[in-house]
XYZ file of C-alpha atoms in Angstrom:
56
model
C 116.728 -5.988 -93.423
C 117.560 -2.807 -95.271
C 116.478 -1.803 -98.777
C 118.090 0.908 -100.788
C 116.115 3.404 -102.836
C 116.694 1.689 -106.193
C 115.354 -1.627 -104.905
C 112.212 -0.004 -103.554
C 111.639 1.906 -106.799
C 112.047 -1.276 -108.851
C 109.639 -3.133 -106.565
C 107.051 -0.348 -106.703
C 107.255 -0.018 -110.485
C 106.996 -3.726 -111.241
C 104.299 -4.661 -108.715
C 102.408 -1.426 -109.296
C 102.164 -2.317 -112.971
C 100.864 -5.814 -112.163
C 98.413 -4.320 -109.665
C 96.981 -1.903 -112.253
C 96.746 -4.588 -114.931
C 94.981 -6.919 -112.494
C 92.594 -4.190 -111.391
C 91.775 -3.366 -115.020
C 91.028 -7.010 -115.766
C 88.736 -7.246 -112.733
C 86.843 -4.106 -113.803
C 86.419 -5.418 -117.346
C 85.129 -8.756 -116.062
C 82.640 -6.940 -113.831
C 81.433 -4.702 -116.662
C 80.931 -7.513 -119.162
C 79.514 -10.083 -116.722
C 76.125 -11.187 -118.137
C 74.160 -10.749 -114.892
C 75.146 -7.048 -114.701
C 73.558 -6.219 -118.061
C 70.171 -5.290 -116.571
C 71.798 -3.030 -113.994
C 73.799 -1.126 -116.609
C 70.839 -0.881 -119.008
C 68.685 0.520 -116.199
C 71.384 3.050 -115.311
C 71.723 4.045 -118.961
C 67.993 4.729 -119.298
C 67.421 6.247 -115.853
C 69.292 9.397 -116.818
C 66.495 10.345 -119.193
C 63.470 8.904 -117.337
C 62.340 11.825 -115.154
C 64.441 14.659 -116.534
C 62.167 16.025 -119.243
C 61.932 19.621 -117.972
C 64.545 22.314 -117.420
C 65.593 23.196 -113.880
C 63.764 25.999 -112.152
């Protein structure tokens, strides 16, 4: 079975778009999932917890 260049480009463009949209939806679901709220709040506050002095 042989594919020409135009067929491969069309396949890559169409399925690549669906892949990126699907990946974006999965990331958004992960970010806004209720059980991850504590993890993200802890990460947000941990940046400032122990960093109250300048570097030496």
